[in-house]
Coordinates of C-alpha atoms in Angstrom, one line a residue:
M1 CA -27.6 94.2 -188.4
V2 CA -25.9 97.6 -189.5
T3 CA -27.3 101.0 -187.9
T4 CA -27.6 103.8 -190.1
Y5 CA -27.5 106.6 -187.7
M6 CA -26.0 107.3 -184.2
G7 CA -28.4 106.9 -181.3
L8 CA -29.2 110.2 -179.5
H9 CA -27.2 109.3 -176.2
E10 CA -24.2 108.7 -178.8
T11 CA -24.8 112.1 -180.6
H12 CA -24.7 113.5 -177.0
E13 CA -21.7 112.0 -176.0
I14 CA -19.7 113.4 -179.2
H15 CA -21.4 116.6 -178.5
E16 CA -19.7 116.4 -175.1
L17 CA -16.2 115.6 -176.7
L18 CA -16.6 118.4 -179.0
M19 CA -16.8 120.8 -176.3
F20 CA -14.2 119.5 -174.2
K21 CA -11.7 119.4 -177.4
N22 CA -12.9 123.2 -178.1
L23 CA -11.9 124.1 -174.8
C24 CA -8.7 122.2 -175.2
L25 CA -8.0 123.9 -178.1
T26 CA -8.9 127.5 -177.2
K27 CA -6.4 126.6 -174.3
A28 CA -3.7 125.7 -176.2
T29 CA -4.1 128.6 -178.5
T30 CA -4.1 131.2 -175.5
M31 CA -1.5 129.6 -174.1
G32 CA 0.8 129.2 -177.2
A33 CA 0.5 133.0 -177.4
L34 CA 1.9 133.6 -173.6
V35 CA 4.7 131.2 -173.1
Q36 CA 8.1 132.3 -174.3
D37 CA 10.0 129.2 -174.2
E38 CA 10.2 127.8 -177.7
E39 CA 9.8 124.4 -177.3
L40 CA 6.9 124.8 -175.4
K41 CA 5.3 127.2 -178.2
N42 CA 6.2 124.1 -180.4
I43 CA 4.3 121.6 -178.6
L44 CA 1.2 123.8 -178.1
S45 CA 1.3 124.8 -181.8
T46 CA 1.2 120.8 -182.8
D47 CA -1.2 120.3 -180.0
A48 CA -3.5 123.0 -181.4
T49 CA -3.3 121.7 -185.5
A50 CA -3.8 118.0 -184.1
T51 CA -6.9 119.1 -182.1
K52 CA -8.6 121.4 -185.1
Q53 CA -8.6 118.4 -187.0
Q54 CA -10.1 116.3 -184.2
V55 CA -13.0 119.1 -183.7
Q56 CA -13.5 119.2 -187.6
R57 CA -13.8 115.4 -187.6
L58 CA -16.1 115.4 -184.3
Q59 CA -18.5 118.3 -185.9
E60 CA -19.0 115.8 -189.3
F61 CA -20.3 113.4 -186.9
I62 CA -22.6 115.6 -185.3
T63 CA -23.9 117.2 -188.4
N64 CA -23.8 114.0 -190.4
R65 CA -25.7 112.2 -187.1
G66 CA -23.0 109.3 -188.1
A67 CA -24.5 108.0 -191.4
Q68 CA -22.3 105.5 -192.3
Q69 CA -21.1 104.5 -196.0

């Protein structure tokens, strides 16, 4: 049996992950503007880019409530 939608508890857990990833993105972006070491700036920039993609994917899950194809 294939479930079409996520359960409420699954949606809640994804929401918690989304909030955590938003916090990570905020911190990486803020720290990236403050650091002077170029290597660390590159690491934070790479992390921020990856985290933005992860946030977008999590938002899709929340918006679609995980509708599977």
